[in-house]
CSV table of C-alpha atoms in Angstrom, one decimal:
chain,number,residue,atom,x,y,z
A,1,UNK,CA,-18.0,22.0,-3.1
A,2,UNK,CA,-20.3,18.8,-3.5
A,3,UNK,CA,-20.8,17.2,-0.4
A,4,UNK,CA,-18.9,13.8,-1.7
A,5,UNK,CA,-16.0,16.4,-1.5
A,6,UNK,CA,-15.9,17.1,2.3
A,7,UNK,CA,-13.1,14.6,4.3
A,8,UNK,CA,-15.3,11.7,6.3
A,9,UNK,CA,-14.3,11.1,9.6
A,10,UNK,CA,-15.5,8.0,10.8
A,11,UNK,CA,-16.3,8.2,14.9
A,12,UNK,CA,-15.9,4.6,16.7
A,13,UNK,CA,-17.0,4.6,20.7
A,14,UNK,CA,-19.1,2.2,22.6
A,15,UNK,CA,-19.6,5.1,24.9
A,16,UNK,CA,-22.9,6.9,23.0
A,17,UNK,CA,-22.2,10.2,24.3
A,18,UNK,CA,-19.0,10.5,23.6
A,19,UNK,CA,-19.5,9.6,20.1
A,20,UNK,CA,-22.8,12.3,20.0
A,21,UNK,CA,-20.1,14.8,21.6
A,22,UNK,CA,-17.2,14.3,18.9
A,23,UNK,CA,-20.1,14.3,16.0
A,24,UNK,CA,-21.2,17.3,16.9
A,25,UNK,CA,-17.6,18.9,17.5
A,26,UNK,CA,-16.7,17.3,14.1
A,27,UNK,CA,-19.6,18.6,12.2
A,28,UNK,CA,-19.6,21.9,13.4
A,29,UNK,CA,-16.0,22.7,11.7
A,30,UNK,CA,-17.4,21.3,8.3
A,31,UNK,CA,-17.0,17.8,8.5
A,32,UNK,CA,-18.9,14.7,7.1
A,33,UNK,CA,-19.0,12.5,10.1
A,34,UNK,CA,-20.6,8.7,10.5
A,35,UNK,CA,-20.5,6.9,14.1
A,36,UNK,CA,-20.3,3.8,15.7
A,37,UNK,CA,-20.8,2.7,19.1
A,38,UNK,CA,-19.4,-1.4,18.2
A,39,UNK,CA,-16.3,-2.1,16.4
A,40,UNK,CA,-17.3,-4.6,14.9
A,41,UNK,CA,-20.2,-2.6,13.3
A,42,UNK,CA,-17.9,-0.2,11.6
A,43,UNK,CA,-15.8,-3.1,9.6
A,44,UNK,CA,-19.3,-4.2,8.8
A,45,UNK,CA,-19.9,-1.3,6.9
A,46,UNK,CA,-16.5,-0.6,6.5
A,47,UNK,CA,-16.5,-1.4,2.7
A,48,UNK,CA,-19.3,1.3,2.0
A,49,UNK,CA,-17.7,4.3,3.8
A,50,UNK,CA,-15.0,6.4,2.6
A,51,UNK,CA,-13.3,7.9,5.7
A,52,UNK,CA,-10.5,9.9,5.0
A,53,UNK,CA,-10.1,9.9,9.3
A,54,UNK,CA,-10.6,7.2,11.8
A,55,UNK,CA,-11.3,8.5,15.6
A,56,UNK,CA,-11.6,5.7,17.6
A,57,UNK,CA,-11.7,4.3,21.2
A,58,UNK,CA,-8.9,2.5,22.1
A,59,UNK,CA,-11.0,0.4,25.0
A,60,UNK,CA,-14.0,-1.1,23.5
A,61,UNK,CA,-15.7,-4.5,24.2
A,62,UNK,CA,-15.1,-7.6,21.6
A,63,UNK,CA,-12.4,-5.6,19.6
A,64,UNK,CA,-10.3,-2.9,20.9
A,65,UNK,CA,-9.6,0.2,18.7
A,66,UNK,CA,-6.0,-1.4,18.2
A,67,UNK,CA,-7.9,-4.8,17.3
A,68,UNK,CA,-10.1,-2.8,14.6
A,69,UNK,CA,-7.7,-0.8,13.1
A,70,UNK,CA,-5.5,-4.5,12.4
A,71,UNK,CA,-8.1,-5.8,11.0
A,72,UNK,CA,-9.0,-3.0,8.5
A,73,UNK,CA,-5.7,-2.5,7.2
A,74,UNK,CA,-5.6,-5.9,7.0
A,75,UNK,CA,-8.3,-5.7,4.4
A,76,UNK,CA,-6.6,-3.2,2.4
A,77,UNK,CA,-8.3,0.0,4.5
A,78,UNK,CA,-5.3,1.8,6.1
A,79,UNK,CA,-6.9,4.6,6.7
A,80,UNK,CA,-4.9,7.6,9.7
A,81,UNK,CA,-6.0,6.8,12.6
A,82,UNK,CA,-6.7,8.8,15.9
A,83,UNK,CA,-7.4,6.9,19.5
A,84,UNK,CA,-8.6,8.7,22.2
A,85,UNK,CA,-8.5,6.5,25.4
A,86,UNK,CA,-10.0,7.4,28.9
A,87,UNK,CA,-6.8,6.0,30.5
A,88,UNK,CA,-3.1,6.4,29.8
A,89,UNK,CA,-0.6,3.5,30.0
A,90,UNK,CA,2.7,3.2,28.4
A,91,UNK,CA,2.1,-0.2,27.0
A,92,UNK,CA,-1.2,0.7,25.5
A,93,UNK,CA,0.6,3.8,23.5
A,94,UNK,CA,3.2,1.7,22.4
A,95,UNK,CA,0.9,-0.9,21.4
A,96,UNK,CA,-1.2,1.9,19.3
A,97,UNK,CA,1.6,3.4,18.0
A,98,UNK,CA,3.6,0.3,17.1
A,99,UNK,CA,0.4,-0.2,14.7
A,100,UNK,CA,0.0,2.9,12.9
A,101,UNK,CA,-1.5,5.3,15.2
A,102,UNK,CA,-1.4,9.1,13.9
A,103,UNK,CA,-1.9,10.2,17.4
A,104,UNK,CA,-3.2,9.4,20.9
A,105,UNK,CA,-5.7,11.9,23.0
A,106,UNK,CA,-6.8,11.4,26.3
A,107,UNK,CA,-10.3,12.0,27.2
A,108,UNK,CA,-11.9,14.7,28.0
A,109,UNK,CA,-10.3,15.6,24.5
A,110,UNK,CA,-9.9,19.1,23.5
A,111,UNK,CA,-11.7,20.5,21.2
A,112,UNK,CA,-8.7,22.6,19.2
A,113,UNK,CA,-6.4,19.4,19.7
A,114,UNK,CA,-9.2,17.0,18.1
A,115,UNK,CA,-9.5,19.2,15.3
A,116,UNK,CA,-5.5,19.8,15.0
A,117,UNK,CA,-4.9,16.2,14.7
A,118,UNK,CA,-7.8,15.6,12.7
A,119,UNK,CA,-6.8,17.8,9.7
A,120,UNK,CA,-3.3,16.4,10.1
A,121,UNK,CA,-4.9,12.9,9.4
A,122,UNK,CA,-6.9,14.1,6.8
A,123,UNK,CA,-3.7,15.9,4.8
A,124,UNK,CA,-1.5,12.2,5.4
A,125,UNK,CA,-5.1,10.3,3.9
A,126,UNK,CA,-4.7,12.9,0.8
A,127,UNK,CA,-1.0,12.3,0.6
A,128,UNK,CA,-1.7,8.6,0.8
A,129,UNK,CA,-3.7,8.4,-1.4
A,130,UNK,CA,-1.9,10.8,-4.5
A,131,UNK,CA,0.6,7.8,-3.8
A,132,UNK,CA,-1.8,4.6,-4.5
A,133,UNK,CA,-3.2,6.3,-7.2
A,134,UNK,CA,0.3,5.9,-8.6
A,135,UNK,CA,0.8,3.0,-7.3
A,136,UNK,CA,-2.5,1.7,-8.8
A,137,UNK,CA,-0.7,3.0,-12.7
A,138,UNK,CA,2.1,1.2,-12.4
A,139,UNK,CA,0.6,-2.1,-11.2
A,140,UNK,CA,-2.0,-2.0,-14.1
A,141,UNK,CA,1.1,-1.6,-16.4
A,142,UNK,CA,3.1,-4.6,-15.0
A,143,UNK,CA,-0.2,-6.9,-15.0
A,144,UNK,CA,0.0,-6.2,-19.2
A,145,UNK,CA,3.6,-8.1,-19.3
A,146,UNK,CA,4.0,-11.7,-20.4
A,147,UNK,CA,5.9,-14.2,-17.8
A,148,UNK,CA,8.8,-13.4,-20.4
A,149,UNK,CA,8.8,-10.0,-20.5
A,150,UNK,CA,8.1,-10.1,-16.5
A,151,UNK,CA,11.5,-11.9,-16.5
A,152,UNK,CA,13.6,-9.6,-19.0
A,153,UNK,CA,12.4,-6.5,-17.4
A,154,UNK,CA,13.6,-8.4,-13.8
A,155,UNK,CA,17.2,-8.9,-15.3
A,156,UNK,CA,17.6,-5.4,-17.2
A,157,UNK,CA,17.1,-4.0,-14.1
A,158,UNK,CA,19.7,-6.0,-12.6
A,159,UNK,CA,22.0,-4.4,-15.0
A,160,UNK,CA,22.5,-7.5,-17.6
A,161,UNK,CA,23.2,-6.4,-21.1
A,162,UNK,CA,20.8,-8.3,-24.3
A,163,UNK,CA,23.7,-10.6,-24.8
A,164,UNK,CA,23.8,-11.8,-21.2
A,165,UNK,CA,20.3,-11.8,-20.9
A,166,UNK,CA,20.0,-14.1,-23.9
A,167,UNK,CA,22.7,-16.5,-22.5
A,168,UNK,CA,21.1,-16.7,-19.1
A,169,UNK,CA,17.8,-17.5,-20.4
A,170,UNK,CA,18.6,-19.8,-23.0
A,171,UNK,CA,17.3,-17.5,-26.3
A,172,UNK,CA,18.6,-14.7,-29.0
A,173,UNK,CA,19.9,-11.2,-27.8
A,174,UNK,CA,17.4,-10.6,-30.8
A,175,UNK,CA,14.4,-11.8,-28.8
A,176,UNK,CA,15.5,-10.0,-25.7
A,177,UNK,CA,15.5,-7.2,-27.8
A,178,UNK,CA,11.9,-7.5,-28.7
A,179,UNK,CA,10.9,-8.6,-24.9
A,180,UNK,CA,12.9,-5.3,-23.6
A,181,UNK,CA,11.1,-3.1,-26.2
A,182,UNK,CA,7.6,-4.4,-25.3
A,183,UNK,CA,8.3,-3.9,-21.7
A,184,UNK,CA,9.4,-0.5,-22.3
A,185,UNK,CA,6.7,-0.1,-24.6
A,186,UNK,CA,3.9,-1.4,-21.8
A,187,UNK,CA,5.0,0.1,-19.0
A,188,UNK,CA,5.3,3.7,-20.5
A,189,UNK,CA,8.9,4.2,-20.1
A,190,UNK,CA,11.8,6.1,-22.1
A,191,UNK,CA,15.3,4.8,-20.4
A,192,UNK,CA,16.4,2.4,-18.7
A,193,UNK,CA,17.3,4.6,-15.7
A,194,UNK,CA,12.8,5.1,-15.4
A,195,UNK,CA,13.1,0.8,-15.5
A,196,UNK,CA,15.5,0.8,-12.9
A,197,UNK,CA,13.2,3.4,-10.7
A,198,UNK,CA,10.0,1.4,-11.6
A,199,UNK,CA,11.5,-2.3,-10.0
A,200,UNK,CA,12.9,-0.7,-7.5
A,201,UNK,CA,9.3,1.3,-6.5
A,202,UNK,CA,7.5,-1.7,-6.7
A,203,UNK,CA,10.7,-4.2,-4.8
A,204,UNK,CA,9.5,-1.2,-2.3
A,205,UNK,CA,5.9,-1.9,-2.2
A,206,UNK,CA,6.2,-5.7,-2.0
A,207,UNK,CA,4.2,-6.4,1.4
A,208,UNK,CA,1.1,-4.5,-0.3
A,209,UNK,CA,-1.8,-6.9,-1.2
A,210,UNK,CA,-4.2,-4.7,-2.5
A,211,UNK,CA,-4.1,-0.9,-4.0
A,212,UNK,CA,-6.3,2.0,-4.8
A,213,UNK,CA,-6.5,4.2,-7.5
A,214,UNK,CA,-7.4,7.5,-8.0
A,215,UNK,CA,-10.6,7.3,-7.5
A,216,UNK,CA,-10.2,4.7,-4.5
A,217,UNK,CA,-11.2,1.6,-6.1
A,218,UNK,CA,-9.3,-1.8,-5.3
A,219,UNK,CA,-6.9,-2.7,-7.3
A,220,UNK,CA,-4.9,-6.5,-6.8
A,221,UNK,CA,-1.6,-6.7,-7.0
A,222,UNK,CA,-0.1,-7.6,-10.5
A,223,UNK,CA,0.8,-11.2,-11.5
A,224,UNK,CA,3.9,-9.7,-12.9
A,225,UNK,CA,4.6,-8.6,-9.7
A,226,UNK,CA,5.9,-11.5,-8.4
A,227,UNK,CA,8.4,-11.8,-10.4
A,228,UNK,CA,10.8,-8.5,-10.0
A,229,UNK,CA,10.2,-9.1,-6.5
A,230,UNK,CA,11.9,-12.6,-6.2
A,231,UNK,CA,14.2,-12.3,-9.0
A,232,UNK,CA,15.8,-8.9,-9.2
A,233,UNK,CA,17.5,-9.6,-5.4
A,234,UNK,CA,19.6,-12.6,-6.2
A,235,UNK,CA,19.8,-11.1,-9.3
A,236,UNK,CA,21.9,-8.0,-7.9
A,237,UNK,CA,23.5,-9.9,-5.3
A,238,UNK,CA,24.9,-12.2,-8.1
A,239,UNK,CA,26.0,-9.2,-10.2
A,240,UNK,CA,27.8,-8.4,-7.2
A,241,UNK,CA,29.4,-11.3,-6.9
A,242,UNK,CA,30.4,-12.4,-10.5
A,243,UNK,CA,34.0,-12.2,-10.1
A,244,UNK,CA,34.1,-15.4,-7.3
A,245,UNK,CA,30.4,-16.9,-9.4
A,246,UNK,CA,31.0,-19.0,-12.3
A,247,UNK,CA,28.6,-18.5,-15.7
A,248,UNK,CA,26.7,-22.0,-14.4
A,249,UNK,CA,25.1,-20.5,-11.3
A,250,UNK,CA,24.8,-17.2,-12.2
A,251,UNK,CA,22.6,-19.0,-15.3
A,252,UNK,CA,21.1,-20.9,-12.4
A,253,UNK,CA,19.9,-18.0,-10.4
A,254,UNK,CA,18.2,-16.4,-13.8
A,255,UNK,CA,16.6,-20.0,-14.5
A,256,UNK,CA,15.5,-19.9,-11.2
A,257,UNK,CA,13.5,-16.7,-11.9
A,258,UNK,CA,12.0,-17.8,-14.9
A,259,UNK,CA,10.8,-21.2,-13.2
A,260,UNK,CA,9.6,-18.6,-10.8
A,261,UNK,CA,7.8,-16.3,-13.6
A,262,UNK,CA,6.2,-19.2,-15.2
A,263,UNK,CA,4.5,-20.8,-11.5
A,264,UNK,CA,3.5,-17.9,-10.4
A,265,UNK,CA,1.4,-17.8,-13.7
């Protein structure tokens, strides 16, 4: 096993021997550990490290451990997240856990607990990040559609057929055609069922800025994006609601989209 391949867990105290205490603990079961005695510190140089762990103080001086973790998700660094606090209030744990917290450990922390909650972290950072690795696929597929095909794939989904497509946007159920085939074509995908799946993964994943793929690099959310995300909604709740709509605003609400599609290019 290279050393690149052992979990990083990334210690952040302003109290020096604690820190020194939880390396050491850390180490000796096998793991790559950096510390930090400033919060601010460790966002410095968060963009360098690659912790799959994040054991940090919950009272610290300028930024609180709650404070840091905020600001590195933030960032696009949601990493699990352990805080170990010297004192226990309610409001504090709600506050930690309302953010994302994995756990919270009161100091002095055992050892067998640290390590228990630190390999838990470590499996959810591996789950996580099988899943943006995915994530990362998709996105680099959508970003490869034109505003158009961004647009059909959006109403397909929605369950229109080429002919209604073609009416709503004002073209031929031939040129649909050819839009639907290049989306499928693009985005890797045999049935319309898999299209269906896609929109709704990504609808899902709307509130995510920035990605990583496999190999944890960043990866920007898709300009194609934008549009499944605004359009498919109305798009559904029209198609629920066709028999009291009349043909004008359910064209509206497609036009819509498309005026959509093209700003957001």
């Amino acid at each position: 096993m290279s050393a690149l391949s052992i979990p990083m867990v990334a210690v952040v105290d302003d109290d020096e021997p604690m820190c020194k205490a939880l390396e050491r603990s850390l180490r000796g079961h096998g793991f790559r550990v950096r510390t930090f005695t400033s919060a601010l510190r460790y966002l410095n140089e968060r963009a360098a490290l690659d912790p799959q762990c994040v054991v940090a103080d919950i009272n610290m001086p300028e930024i609180d451990g709650v404070g840091m973790h905020r600001a590195a998700r933030a960032s696009g660094h949601d990493v699990p997240t352990v805080f170990i606090t010297g004192r226990t209030d309610i409001s504090t744990a709600v506050r930690a856990m309302k953010e994302g917290a994995l756990d919270l450990l009161e100091k002095p922390v055992e050892e067998a607990v640290l390590l228990r909650t630190v390999r838990r972290a470590i499996a959810r950072s591996s789950a996580q990040r099988v899943a943006q690795g995915e994530l990362a696929v998709v996105w680099r597929a959508l970003d490869l559609l034109t505003p158009r095909e961004a647009e059909v794939c959006a109403l397909v989904a929605s369950g229109r057929r080429n002919k209604q497509i073609a009416a709503l946007i004002g073209t031929t159920e031939k040129t649909v055609k050819v839009h639907r085939g290049r989306v499928m074509q693009k985005l890797g995908l045999d049935s319309i069922a898999d299209l269906v799946r896609l929109v709704d993964r990504v609808r899902g994943d709307a509130t995510i800025a920035v990605g990583r793929d496999a190999d944890w690099r960043r990866v920007h959310r898709p300009r194609a994006l934008g549009l499944p995300t605004t359009a498919v909604a109305p798009a559904a709740a029209a198609r629920g609601e066709r028999q009291s709509l009349s043909f004008a605003t359910l064209r509206g609400v497609c036009l819509e989209a498309a005026l959509a599609a093209e700003t957001y290019y």
